[in-house]
Amino acid sequence: MAAHFGRLRKGAASTAVAAAAVAALSASQAPGVATEDLGRQASGAQPSADASAAAGGGEGGATGNSPYFTDLPPLKSPNPSPSPTIGTPVSVGEAEAGIPATVLDAYKRAETSLRASKPECNLPWQLLAAIGKVESGQARGGRVDANGTTFSPILGPKLDGNGFALIADTDNGAYDGDSAYDRAVGPMQFIPSTWAWAGRDGNGDGKKDPNNVYDAALAAGHYLCRAGRDLSVQAQMNAAILGYNNSTAYLDTVLSWLEYYRKGTHEVPDGTGDLPSHSSGDSTAGADPSPSTNATPDPKPSTPKPGSGGSTGPGPTTPGSPSTSPPATPSTPPTPTETVDHLEDAGSGKLTATAGQTFGSKVAVRTETKAGKAVAKVRVRFLIVGDTDTTFTGGESVATLVTDSKGAATAPALVAGEKAGGFTVRATVVGRTLGGLDYAATVTPRQADTLTRTGDTELTCVPGGEFADQVRLKATYKGAVAGKVAATATLVKSADDATENDKGPYFKDADGKTVRTLTDLTTDADGALVLPKLYADDTAGTFLLRVTTTGGATLTVELKVAPAATDTPSSDPATPSSSPAAP
C-alpha cells in the first residue's frame, strides 16, 4: 500500500492543524484470517489526569486510550449531492465523505434513539461518524453483514502496558479472544470492561455485541451523553470526546472529521468505504524510505542526557573506542492505584426506597493499602447490577469517582424506578483486578394506606343491565395522594368471604367475556382510580366489590341489582261503582 501523508487543513476552531508525516500501515492481512487487528500502536500523547477525571474516562475512556487512525479530512469540502453512480470516478473529497450504507444507518438510528431518551444531550450523528472514522475507518470501510455485524472482529493491540495502558483481561477472552489482556473491540473500539456496562442492543436482536455497528454506535452515543452532558455546548462535547480517548491529538482529529461530515456526506455501498492509512502508533520502522516533500520533519531536537557532555545523540561509535554505559534508570514509583490493596466501606447507609423516590442513603467506599492507609486520587467505579430500572442521578447505571484526600469516594444518589425488587450496587477500583464491594438495595412498590370513593350516588342496576355510574376512587398515603399505586378489584361473595363471586355484577374483558377480578390496575398521578363499567347478570340482590392496593388500603363498595319499580294502579273517579244503586 502506498503511503499517504497527513494534510494541512483548517480545524473546527479555525486554527491550522498540521498532520505529521507518518509511515504507512504494515501490510494488509491475508484473506481468510479470523480477525482484523487494527495493528495500531500507542499514541505518544500523554493523557491529562485532570481531563480524564473530568471526563470520567475510567481506564482511559471507552477505548482504554487505544491507538486510533490519524488521517485528516481533505482540504476540499465534501459534495453533498447524491451518491455518484457506481463505477463513476469521484474526487478525493467525495470519496472521503462517503460512509458505508449500513454504518451510516447505524449512526443515524443511534441519534434518533438518543433524541428520544436523552433529548437534552443533542447528540449529532456526525460525531459518531467522526469517532467511527478514527477508531475503525467506519468498520473497515463497511465490511459488515446486513445486520450490521463485522465479518470478522476488529481488534486493537493487546493492552499489556508495552507502550500503552496495562489492562489485564476482564472478559476471559469472550469479546477479544485474549484471556491475558484486554483489547479494544469492534467498530467503536470498546474495551471489554467498559462494554460490560456501556453495551447496548441497537438493532433489537436481544444481544449486546461490540462487533455490531448498531449496538456499538448506540453504546457510544450513551457513553458520550453521560452525566447530563449537552453536546451542543463545545466544552461539554470536548469533555465527552476526551472521555472516549484522553488525548488532545485525538480530540483535534475527531473534531476535524465532525466539521467535515457536517458539510455533507453521502452513502456508499457496504465494503467500499475509504480506508485510513495512518495510525497514532505508526513508527518510522518499516516506513517508505523514499523522501516526500509532504513530510513534516520532527521539530523537536534530541535532549542531551545529564553527563553526556552536551551531545544531542549517541553519534557513531568509533571502532576500538571505549563505550560509555548509560546512566541507570531510576525505578518508577507506583501510582496511587497500584498501591491499593482493598476497598473498605465508608459509612454507606441502608439502601431502600419506594418506587419513583430518591434513596435516602448513598454508597461510600474508601481505598486502602494493605496496611490500612487511605489512598487518594484513585478512580472507583460504581455499577448498578441486576434486573432494575433504578439509576444514579443523571439516569446512568454507572458512575466513576476519584477518591478524595481521605481515600473516600461516594456514589451519586440512587433514584428508584418503577420496578420493585432487589438489585446490587458494586464498587470496584478502576485499573486493578481486586475484589469489589457489593451493596444490596431494594425498591419497594408505591403504597396507599387509604382508599375512599369519590361520589355518593347509589350504585344500582336492573338484572341483565349495566350500571349507569362507574366506581371512582381516591388513594392516599399518610395523607398525601398516592399516585401510580397498584390495585386489584374483586367481586367477592361476602364481607367475610373474599373469594370471587360466581354470579351477580361483573366486568368485561377486551373480548367481551365476563371477568370478576381485575388486576394490573394503577392509580394515576393524582391518586385517582376509575374502574371499568360494571354489568349485571339475571341475579337480583346486594353484592360487594372489594378494592385493595399495595400498602394495605382496602375499600368495599356495595352494588344493588333489583327489578325496576312498577307503579301501583289507582282508582278512577270516573269509573262507575260496581255496587248496586240504592233504591
Coordinates of C-alpha atoms in Angstrom, one line a residue:
M1 CA 0.0 0.0 0.0
A2 CA 1.4 3.4 -0.9
A3 CA 1.9 5.8 1.9
H4 CA -0.5 8.7 2.2
F5 CA 0.8 11.5 4.3
G6 CA -1.1 13.9 6.5
R7 CA -2.6 17.0 5.1
L8 CA -2.8 20.6 6.4
R9 CA -6.4 21.8 6.9
K10 CA -8.4 24.3 8.9
G11 CA -9.9 22.8 12.1
A12 CA -13.3 23.4 13.8
A13 CA -11.8 26.3 15.7
S14 CA -10.4 27.9 12.5
T15 CA -6.9 27.0 13.6
A16 CA -4.4 25.3 11.3
V17 CA -3.8 21.6 12.1
A18 CA -0.7 20.1 10.7
A19 CA -0.6 16.3 10.4
A20 CA 2.9 15.0 11.0
A21 CA 4.4 12.7 8.4
V22 CA 3.8 9.1 9.4
A23 CA 4.7 5.8 7.9
A24 CA 2.2 3.6 6.2
L25 CA 0.5 0.7 8.0
S26 CA 2.1 -2.7 7.8
A27 CA 1.0 -5.0 5.0
S28 CA -2.7 -6.0 5.0
Q29 CA -3.7 -9.3 6.4
A30 CA -4.1 -12.2 4.1
P31 CA -7.6 -13.2 3.1
G32 CA -9.4 -15.6 5.4
V33 CA -7.9 -14.5 8.7
A34 CA -10.2 -14.8 11.7
T35 CA -9.9 -11.2 12.9
E36 CA -9.0 -7.7 11.7
D37 CA -6.3 -6.5 14.0
L38 CA -6.0 -2.8 13.6
G39 CA -2.3 -3.1 14.2
R40 CA -2.2 0.3 15.9
Q41 CA 0.4 1.2 18.5
A42 CA 0.1 3.6 21.3
S43 CA 0.0 7.3 20.7
G44 CA 2.9 9.3 22.1
A45 CA 0.5 11.8 23.6
Q46 CA 0.4 11.8 27.4
P47 CA -3.2 11.8 28.8
S48 CA -4.1 14.5 31.2
A49 CA -5.1 13.2 34.6
D50 CA -7.3 16.2 35.2
A51 CA -9.0 15.8 31.8
S52 CA -9.6 12.1 32.4
A53 CA -11.1 12.7 35.8
A54 CA -13.4 15.4 34.4
A55 CA -14.4 13.1 31.5
G56 CA -15.0 10.1 33.8
G57 CA -12.9 8.1 31.4
G58 CA -12.1 5.2 33.8
E59 CA -9.3 3.1 32.3
G60 CA -8.6 5.6 29.6
G61 CA -12.2 6.0 28.5
A62 CA -14.2 3.7 26.3
T63 CA -11.2 2.5 24.4
G64 CA -8.6 2.3 27.1
N65 CA -6.7 5.0 25.2
S66 CA -6.0 2.5 22.4
P67 CA -4.4 3.9 19.3
Y68 CA -6.5 5.4 16.6
F69 CA -6.3 6.4 12.9
T70 CA -4.8 9.9 12.4
D71 CA -5.8 10.6 8.8
L72 CA -7.3 14.1 8.4
P73 CA -10.1 15.1 6.0
P74 CA -9.1 16.6 2.7
L75 CA -9.0 20.4 2.2
K76 CA -11.8 20.2 -0.3
S77 CA -15.2 20.2 1.2
P78 CA -17.4 17.2 0.5
N79 CA -20.0 17.3 -2.2
P80 CA -23.4 17.0 -0.5
S81 CA -25.0 15.9 -3.8
P82 CA -26.4 12.3 -4.1
S83 CA -24.0 9.5 -4.3
P84 CA -22.3 9.1 -7.7
T85 CA -23.1 6.1 -9.9
I86 CA -21.1 3.1 -9.0
G87 CA -18.0 3.0 -11.3
T88 CA -18.0 6.7 -11.9
P89 CA -14.8 8.4 -10.8
V90 CA -15.2 10.6 -7.8
S91 CA -13.0 13.3 -6.3
V92 CA -10.9 12.8 -3.2
G93 CA -13.4 14.9 -1.2
E94 CA -16.3 12.8 -2.4
A95 CA -14.6 9.5 -1.6
E96 CA -13.6 10.7 1.9
A97 CA -17.2 11.9 2.5
G98 CA -18.7 8.5 1.6
I99 CA -20.0 6.4 4.5
P100 CA -21.0 2.8 4.0
A101 CA -24.8 2.4 4.0
T102 CA -25.3 0.1 7.0
V103 CA -22.7 2.1 9.1
L104 CA -24.4 5.4 8.2
D105 CA -27.8 3.9 9.1
A106 CA -26.4 2.8 12.5
Y107 CA -25.2 6.3 13.3
K108 CA -28.5 7.9 12.3
R109 CA -30.5 5.3 14.2
A110 CA -28.4 5.9 17.3
E111 CA -29.0 9.7 17.1
T112 CA -32.8 9.1 16.8
S113 CA -32.8 6.9 19.8
L114 CA -30.8 9.4 21.9
R115 CA -33.0 12.2 20.8
A116 CA -35.9 10.3 22.4
S117 CA -34.2 9.0 25.5
K118 CA -31.8 11.9 26.2
P119 CA -33.0 14.9 24.2
E120 CA -31.0 17.3 26.4
C121 CA -27.8 15.7 25.0
N122 CA -28.3 17.0 21.5
L123 CA -26.1 14.2 20.0
P124 CA -25.3 14.7 16.3
W125 CA -24.9 11.5 14.3
Q126 CA -21.9 13.2 12.6
L127 CA -20.0 12.9 15.9
L128 CA -20.5 9.1 15.9
A129 CA -19.3 9.1 12.3
A130 CA -16.2 11.1 13.2
I131 CA -15.3 8.7 16.1
G132 CA -16.1 5.7 13.9
K133 CA -13.8 7.1 11.3
V134 CA -10.8 7.4 13.6
E135 CA -11.5 4.3 15.6
S136 CA -12.0 1.7 12.8
G137 CA -12.3 3.5 9.4
Q138 CA -16.1 3.1 9.5
A139 CA -15.9 -0.6 10.3
R140 CA -13.0 -1.1 7.9
G141 CA -14.9 0.5 5.0
G142 CA -18.2 -1.1 5.9
R143 CA -17.2 -4.7 6.0
V144 CA -20.4 -5.7 7.8
D145 CA -23.3 -8.0 7.1
A146 CA -27.0 -7.0 6.6
N147 CA -27.5 -7.0 10.4
G148 CA -24.5 -4.7 11.0
T149 CA -22.1 -7.2 12.4
T150 CA -18.5 -7.1 11.1
F151 CA -17.5 -10.1 9.1
S152 CA -14.6 -10.6 11.4
P153 CA -13.8 -9.0 14.8
I154 CA -11.9 -5.7 14.7
L155 CA -9.4 -5.8 17.5
G156 CA -6.9 -3.3 18.8
P157 CA -3.5 -4.3 20.2
K158 CA -3.0 -6.0 23.5
L159 CA -3.2 -3.6 26.4
D160 CA -0.3 -5.2 28.1
G161 CA 1.5 -2.0 29.2
N162 CA 4.0 -2.2 26.4
G163 CA 3.8 1.4 25.2
F164 CA 0.2 1.9 26.3
A165 CA -2.3 1.1 29.0
L166 CA -2.0 -2.0 31.1
I167 CA -5.4 -3.6 31.4
A168 CA -5.5 -7.3 32.4
D169 CA -8.2 -9.5 31.0
T170 CA -11.7 -8.7 32.3
D171 CA -13.9 -10.8 30.0
N172 CA -12.0 -14.2 29.9
G173 CA -11.5 -13.5 26.2
A174 CA -15.2 -13.5 25.5
Y175 CA -15.1 -10.4 23.3
D176 CA -11.4 -10.0 22.3
G177 CA -10.2 -13.6 22.3
D178 CA -7.5 -12.8 24.7
S179 CA -7.5 -14.3 28.2
A180 CA -4.4 -12.4 29.4
Y181 CA -5.0 -8.8 28.4
D182 CA -7.9 -6.7 27.2
R183 CA -8.1 -5.4 23.6
A184 CA -10.4 -2.7 22.2
V185 CA -13.1 -4.4 20.2
G186 CA -15.4 -3.6 17.3
P187 CA -16.2 -0.6 15.1
M188 CA -16.2 1.8 18.0
Q189 CA -13.3 0.1 19.8
F190 CA -14.7 -0.5 23.3
I191 CA -12.6 -2.3 25.8
P192 CA -14.4 -5.3 27.3
S193 CA -14.5 -3.8 30.8
T194 CA -16.3 -0.7 29.5
W195 CA -18.6 -2.7 27.2
A196 CA -19.7 -4.7 30.2
W197 CA -21.7 -1.7 31.5
A198 CA -21.9 0.6 28.5
G199 CA -23.1 -2.0 25.9
R200 CA -26.5 -1.5 24.2
D201 CA -28.7 -3.5 21.9
G202 CA -29.1 -1.2 18.9
N203 CA -30.6 -3.5 16.4
G204 CA -33.2 -5.2 18.6
D205 CA -31.9 -8.7 18.3
G206 CA -31.7 -9.2 22.1
K207 CA -27.9 -9.1 22.2
K208 CA -25.3 -6.5 23.0
D209 CA -22.4 -7.2 20.6
P210 CA -19.5 -4.8 20.4
N211 CA -18.8 -6.2 16.9
N212 CA -22.2 -5.0 15.7
V213 CA -22.2 -1.4 14.4
Y214 CA -25.8 -0.7 15.6
D215 CA -25.0 -1.9 19.1
A216 CA -21.7 -0.1 19.2
A217 CA -23.0 3.2 17.8
L218 CA -25.8 3.3 20.3
A219 CA -23.4 2.4 23.1
A220 CA -21.1 5.1 22.0
G221 CA -23.9 7.6 22.0
H222 CA -24.9 6.8 25.5
Y223 CA -21.3 6.9 26.6
L224 CA -20.9 10.4 25.2
C225 CA -24.2 11.6 26.7
R226 CA -23.3 10.5 30.2
A227 CA -23.5 12.9 33.2
G228 CA -26.3 15.0 31.7
R229 CA -24.0 16.5 29.0
D230 CA -25.3 18.9 26.4
L231 CA -23.1 18.2 23.3
S232 CA -24.3 21.5 21.7
V233 CA -22.0 23.2 24.2
Q234 CA -18.5 22.9 22.8
A235 CA -16.8 22.5 26.2
Q236 CA -19.1 19.6 27.1
M237 CA -18.6 18.0 23.7
N238 CA -14.8 18.3 24.1
A239 CA -15.1 16.6 27.6
A240 CA -17.2 13.8 26.1
I241 CA -14.6 13.1 23.3
L242 CA -11.7 13.2 25.8
G243 CA -13.7 10.8 27.9
Y244 CA -13.7 8.4 24.9
N245 CA -10.0 8.7 24.4
N246 CA -8.0 11.0 26.6
S247 CA -5.7 12.7 24.1
T248 CA -5.7 16.2 22.8
A249 CA -4.5 15.0 19.4
Y250 CA -7.4 12.6 19.3
L251 CA -9.8 15.4 20.2
D252 CA -8.5 17.5 17.3
T253 CA -8.8 14.7 14.9
V254 CA -12.3 13.8 15.8
L255 CA -13.4 17.5 15.7
S256 CA -11.8 17.8 12.2
W257 CA -13.9 14.9 10.9
L258 CA -17.0 16.2 12.7
E259 CA -16.7 19.5 10.9
Y260 CA -16.1 17.8 7.6
Y261 CA -19.1 15.5 7.9
R262 CA -21.4 18.3 8.9
K263 CA -20.6 20.0 5.5
G264 CA -22.0 17.0 3.6
T265 CA -21.8 13.2 3.3
H266 CA -23.2 10.6 1.0
E267 CA -23.9 6.9 1.2
V268 CA -21.7 4.3 -0.4
P269 CA -22.2 0.6 -0.7
D270 CA -21.0 -1.6 2.2
G271 CA -17.4 -2.7 1.9
T272 CA -16.4 0.2 -0.5
G273 CA -15.6 2.9 2.1
D274 CA -12.4 4.8 2.0
L275 CA -9.8 3.2 4.4
P276 CA -7.5 5.3 6.6
S277 CA -3.8 4.9 6.1
H278 CA -2.1 6.1 9.3
S279 CA -2.3 5.4 13.0
S280 CA -1.3 7.2 16.1
G281 CA 1.0 4.4 16.8
D282 CA 2.8 4.2 13.4
S283 CA 6.6 4.1 13.8
T284 CA 9.3 5.1 11.3
A285 CA 10.5 1.5 11.3
G286 CA 9.3 -0.1 8.1
A287 CA 8.2 3.2 6.6
D288 CA 8.7 4.0 2.9
P289 CA 12.3 5.2 2.8
S290 CA 11.7 7.5 -0.2
P291 CA 11.7 11.1 0.8
S292 CA 8.5 13.1 0.4
T293 CA 8.0 16.8 0.0
N294 CA 4.8 16.5 2.1
A295 CA 6.6 15.1 5.1
T296 CA 7.0 17.4 8.1
P297 CA 10.3 16.9 9.9
D298 CA 10.2 16.4 13.6
P299 CA 10.9 19.9 15.1
K300 CA 11.9 18.5 18.5
P301 CA 15.7 18.2 18.9
S302 CA 17.1 15.4 20.9
T303 CA 17.5 16.3 24.6
P304 CA 21.0 15.7 25.9
K305 CA 21.2 13.4 28.9
P306 CA 22.8 14.5 32.1
G307 CA 26.6 13.8 31.9
S308 CA 26.6 13.2 28.2
G309 CA 28.8 16.2 27.5
G310 CA 26.1 18.1 25.7
S311 CA 25.7 15.6 22.9
T312 CA 22.4 15.6 21.1
G313 CA 22.6 12.0 20.3
P314 CA 24.7 8.9 20.7
G315 CA 26.6 9.5 17.4
P316 CA 28.5 6.9 15.5
T317 CA 30.7 4.6 17.5
T318 CA 34.4 4.6 16.6
P319 CA 35.8 1.1 16.5
G320 CA 38.1 0.5 19.4
S321 CA 36.8 3.4 21.4
P322 CA 35.6 2.7 24.9
S323 CA 31.8 2.5 25.2
T324 CA 30.0 4.7 27.7
S325 CA 27.5 2.9 29.9
P326 CA 24.1 4.8 30.0
P327 CA 23.1 6.1 33.4
A328 CA 20.9 3.7 35.5
T329 CA 17.2 4.4 35.1
P330 CA 15.6 5.1 38.4
S331 CA 12.8 2.9 39.3
T332 CA 9.3 4.4 38.7
P333 CA 7.3 4.8 41.9
P334 CA 4.0 3.1 41.9
T335 CA 0.9 5.0 41.0
P336 CA -1.8 5.5 43.7
T337 CA -3.9 2.9 42.0
E338 CA -1.1 0.4 42.2
T339 CA -0.8 0.8 45.9
V340 CA -4.5 0.0 46.6
D341 CA -4.9 -3.4 48.3
H342 CA -8.7 -3.4 49.0
L343 CA -11.8 -1.4 49.3
E344 CA -13.5 -0.6 52.7
D345 CA -17.0 0.6 53.4
A346 CA -17.0 4.3 54.3
G347 CA -20.3 4.6 56.1
S348 CA -22.9 3.5 53.5
G349 CA -26.4 3.5 54.8
K350 CA -29.3 1.1 54.2
L351 CA -30.3 1.2 50.5
T352 CA -34.1 1.1 50.4
A353 CA -36.6 3.4 48.6
T354 CA -40.1 3.4 47.4
A355 CA -40.6 3.3 43.6
G356 CA -40.1 6.7 42.0
Q357 CA -38.3 8.1 45.0
T358 CA -34.6 9.0 45.7
F359 CA -32.8 6.7 48.1
G360 CA -32.0 8.4 51.4
S361 CA -28.6 6.8 51.7
K362 CA -25.6 6.6 49.3
V363 CA -22.8 4.1 48.8
A364 CA -19.5 5.3 50.1
V365 CA -16.2 3.4 50.0
R366 CA -12.6 4.0 50.8
T367 CA -9.4 2.8 49.0
E368 CA -6.7 1.5 51.3
T369 CA -3.3 0.0 51.2
K370 CA -2.5 -3.4 52.7
A371 CA -1.6 -1.6 55.9
G372 CA -5.0 0.2 56.0
K373 CA -3.7 3.6 54.9
A374 CA -6.1 5.6 52.8
V375 CA -5.2 6.2 49.1
A376 CA -6.2 9.4 47.4
K377 CA -6.7 10.1 43.6
V378 CA -7.9 6.6 42.8
R379 CA -10.8 6.0 40.4
V380 CA -13.6 4.0 41.8
R381 CA -16.4 2.7 39.6
F382 CA -20.0 2.2 41.0
L383 CA -22.1 -0.1 38.9
I384 CA -25.8 -1.0 39.3
V385 CA -26.2 -4.7 38.7
G386 CA -29.5 -6.6 38.4
D387 CA -33.0 -6.5 36.9
T388 CA -33.9 -3.0 37.8
D389 CA -34.7 0.4 36.3
T390 CA -33.1 2.3 39.2
T391 CA -30.3 4.6 38.1
F392 CA -27.9 7.1 39.6
T393 CA -28.8 10.7 39.5
G394 CA -28.5 11.7 35.8
G395 CA -30.0 8.5 34.5
E396 CA -26.9 6.3 34.2
S397 CA -26.3 2.8 35.7
V398 CA -22.6 3.5 36.2
A399 CA -20.6 6.3 37.8
T400 CA -16.8 6.8 38.2
L401 CA -15.5 8.9 41.0
V402 CA -12.0 9.9 42.2
T403 CA -11.2 9.3 45.8
D404 CA -10.6 12.4 47.9
S405 CA -7.7 13.2 50.3
K406 CA -9.1 10.7 52.8
G407 CA -9.3 8.0 50.1
A408 CA -13.1 8.2 50.1
A409 CA -15.5 8.1 47.1
T410 CA -19.3 8.5 47.4
A411 CA -21.6 7.4 44.6
P412 CA -24.3 9.7 43.3
A413 CA -27.7 9.3 44.8
L414 CA -29.8 6.4 43.6
V415 CA -33.2 7.2 42.0
A416 CA -35.6 4.3 42.2
G417 CA -37.5 3.3 39.0
E418 CA -40.9 1.7 38.9
K419 CA -39.7 -1.9 39.0
A420 CA -39.8 -3.2 42.6
G421 CA -37.3 -5.7 43.9
G422 CA -33.7 -6.1 44.8
F423 CA -30.5 -5.3 43.0
T424 CA -26.8 -4.7 43.7
V425 CA -24.5 -1.7 43.7
R426 CA -21.0 -2.9 43.0
A427 CA -17.9 -0.8 43.8
T428 CA -14.6 -1.6 42.1
V429 CA -11.2 0.0 41.7
V430 CA -10.6 1.1 38.1
G431 CA -7.5 -0.3 36.6
R432 CA -7.0 -3.1 39.2
T433 CA -8.2 -6.6 39.4
L434 CA -9.3 -6.5 43.0
G435 CA -12.3 -7.9 44.8
G436 CA -15.1 -5.3 44.9
L437 CA -17.8 -4.4 47.4
D438 CA -21.4 -5.4 46.8
Y439 CA -24.3 -3.5 48.4
A440 CA -27.8 -4.9 48.4
A441 CA -30.5 -2.4 47.5
T442 CA -34.3 -2.8 47.5
V443 CA -37.1 -0.9 45.8
T444 CA -40.5 -1.3 47.4
P445 CA -43.7 -0.7 45.4
R446 CA -45.6 2.5 45.7
Q447 CA -48.2 2.3 48.5
A448 CA -51.5 3.6 49.7
D449 CA -53.0 3.3 53.2
T450 CA -56.4 4.8 52.5
L451 CA -59.0 4.3 49.7
T452 CA -62.1 6.4 49.5
R453 CA -64.9 6.6 47.0
T454 CA -65.5 9.9 45.2
G455 CA -69.2 10.5 44.9
D456 CA -72.1 9.1 46.9
T457 CA -74.5 8.0 44.2
E458 CA -76.1 4.7 44.9
L459 CA -74.8 2.0 42.5
T460 CA -77.8 0.2 41.2
C461 CA -78.7 -1.8 38.2
V462 CA -81.6 -4.0 36.8
P463 CA -81.0 -7.7 36.2
G464 CA -79.3 -8.2 32.8
G465 CA -78.5 -4.4 32.5
E466 CA -75.5 -2.2 33.1
F467 CA -74.6 0.2 36.0
A468 CA -75.1 3.8 35.0
D469 CA -72.2 5.0 37.2
Q470 CA -68.6 3.8 37.3
V471 CA -66.8 3.3 40.5
R472 CA -64.4 6.2 41.2
L473 CA -61.8 6.0 44.0
K474 CA -59.0 8.1 45.5
A475 CA -55.9 6.6 47.1
T476 CA -53.7 8.4 49.7
Y477 CA -50.6 7.5 51.7
K478 CA -50.1 9.3 55.0
G479 CA -52.5 11.9 53.9
A480 CA -50.8 12.6 50.6
V481 CA -52.0 11.5 47.2
A482 CA -50.7 8.0 46.3
G483 CA -50.0 8.1 42.6
K484 CA -49.1 5.1 40.4
V485 CA -50.1 2.6 43.1
A486 CA -51.1 -0.9 42.0
A487 CA -54.6 -2.1 42.9
T488 CA -56.9 -5.1 42.5
A489 CA -60.7 -5.1 42.2
T490 CA -62.7 -8.3 43.0
L491 CA -66.4 -9.0 43.2
V492 CA -66.4 -11.1 46.4
K493 CA -69.0 -13.5 47.8
S494 CA -69.5 -11.7 51.1
A495 CA -67.9 -9.4 53.7
D496 CA -66.4 -12.5 55.4
D497 CA -65.6 -14.4 52.2
A498 CA -63.1 -12.7 49.9
T499 CA -63.3 -15.4 47.2
E500 CA -64.5 -14.4 43.8
N501 CA -68.3 -14.5 43.3
D502 CA -69.6 -16.6 40.5
K503 CA -72.8 -14.6 40.0
G504 CA -74.1 -11.1 40.1
P505 CA -72.3 -8.0 38.7
Y506 CA -69.2 -8.4 36.5
F507 CA -66.7 -6.6 34.3
K508 CA -66.0 -7.4 30.6
D509 CA -62.5 -8.1 29.2
A510 CA -61.3 -6.9 25.8
D511 CA -63.2 -9.8 24.1
G512 CA -66.4 -9.1 26.0
K513 CA -66.1 -12.1 28.3
T514 CA -67.2 -12.0 31.9
V515 CA -64.5 -11.0 34.4
R516 CA -65.0 -10.6 38.2
T517 CA -61.4 -9.8 39.2
L518 CA -59.3 -7.0 37.7
T519 CA -55.5 -6.9 38.3
D520 CA -52.9 -4.6 37.0
L521 CA -54.9 -1.5 38.0
T522 CA -52.9 1.6 38.8
T523 CA -53.9 4.9 40.3
D524 CA -53.0 8.0 38.2
A525 CA -50.5 10.7 39.2
D526 CA -53.3 12.3 41.4
G527 CA -54.1 9.0 43.2
A528 CA -57.4 8.6 41.2
L529 CA -58.7 5.3 40.0
V530 CA -61.7 4.8 37.7
L531 CA -62.9 1.2 37.3
P532 CA -64.3 0.0 34.0
K533 CA -68.1 -0.2 33.5
L534 CA -70.0 -2.8 35.5
Y535 CA -72.7 -5.1 34.2
A536 CA -75.3 -7.4 35.9
D537 CA -76.5 -10.9 35.1
D538 CA -80.0 -12.0 35.9
T539 CA -79.4 -12.5 39.6
A540 CA -81.0 -9.9 41.9
G541 CA -79.6 -9.0 45.3
T542 CA -76.9 -6.9 47.0
F543 CA -73.3 -7.6 46.1
L544 CA -69.9 -6.4 47.2
L545 CA -66.9 -5.1 45.2
R546 CA -63.6 -5.0 47.1
V547 CA -60.6 -2.9 46.0
T548 CA -57.2 -3.3 47.6
T549 CA -53.8 -1.7 47.0
T550 CA -50.2 -2.3 47.8
G551 CA -49.7 -0.9 51.2
G552 CA -52.8 -2.4 52.7
A553 CA -55.6 0.1 51.7
T554 CA -58.9 -1.7 51.3
L555 CA -62.4 -0.4 50.3
T556 CA -65.6 -2.4 49.9
V557 CA -68.4 -0.9 47.7
E558 CA -72.0 -2.1 47.8
L559 CA -73.8 -2.9 44.5
K560 CA -77.5 -3.5 44.2
V561 CA -79.3 -5.4 41.4
A562 CA -83.1 -5.2 41.5
P563 CA -86.0 -5.1 39.1
A564 CA -87.2 -1.7 38.1
A565 CA -90.0 -0.4 40.3
T566 CA -93.6 -0.6 38.8
D567 CA -96.4 1.9 39.5
T568 CA -99.5 0.7 41.7
P569 CA -102.9 1.2 39.8
S570 CA -105.0 4.0 41.3
S571 CA -109.0 4.3 41.5
D572 CA -110.5 6.3 38.7
P573 CA -113.4 8.5 40.0
A574 CA -115.0 8.5 36.5
T575 CA -115.4 4.7 36.6
P576 CA -119.0 3.6 37.7
S577 CA -119.2 1.8 41.0
S578 CA -119.9 -1.9 40.8
S579 CA -122.2 -1.6 43.9
P580 CA -125.9 -1.7 43.1
A581 CA -127.7 1.7 43.2
A582 CA -129.8 2.5 46.2
P583 CA -133.5 2.1 45.6

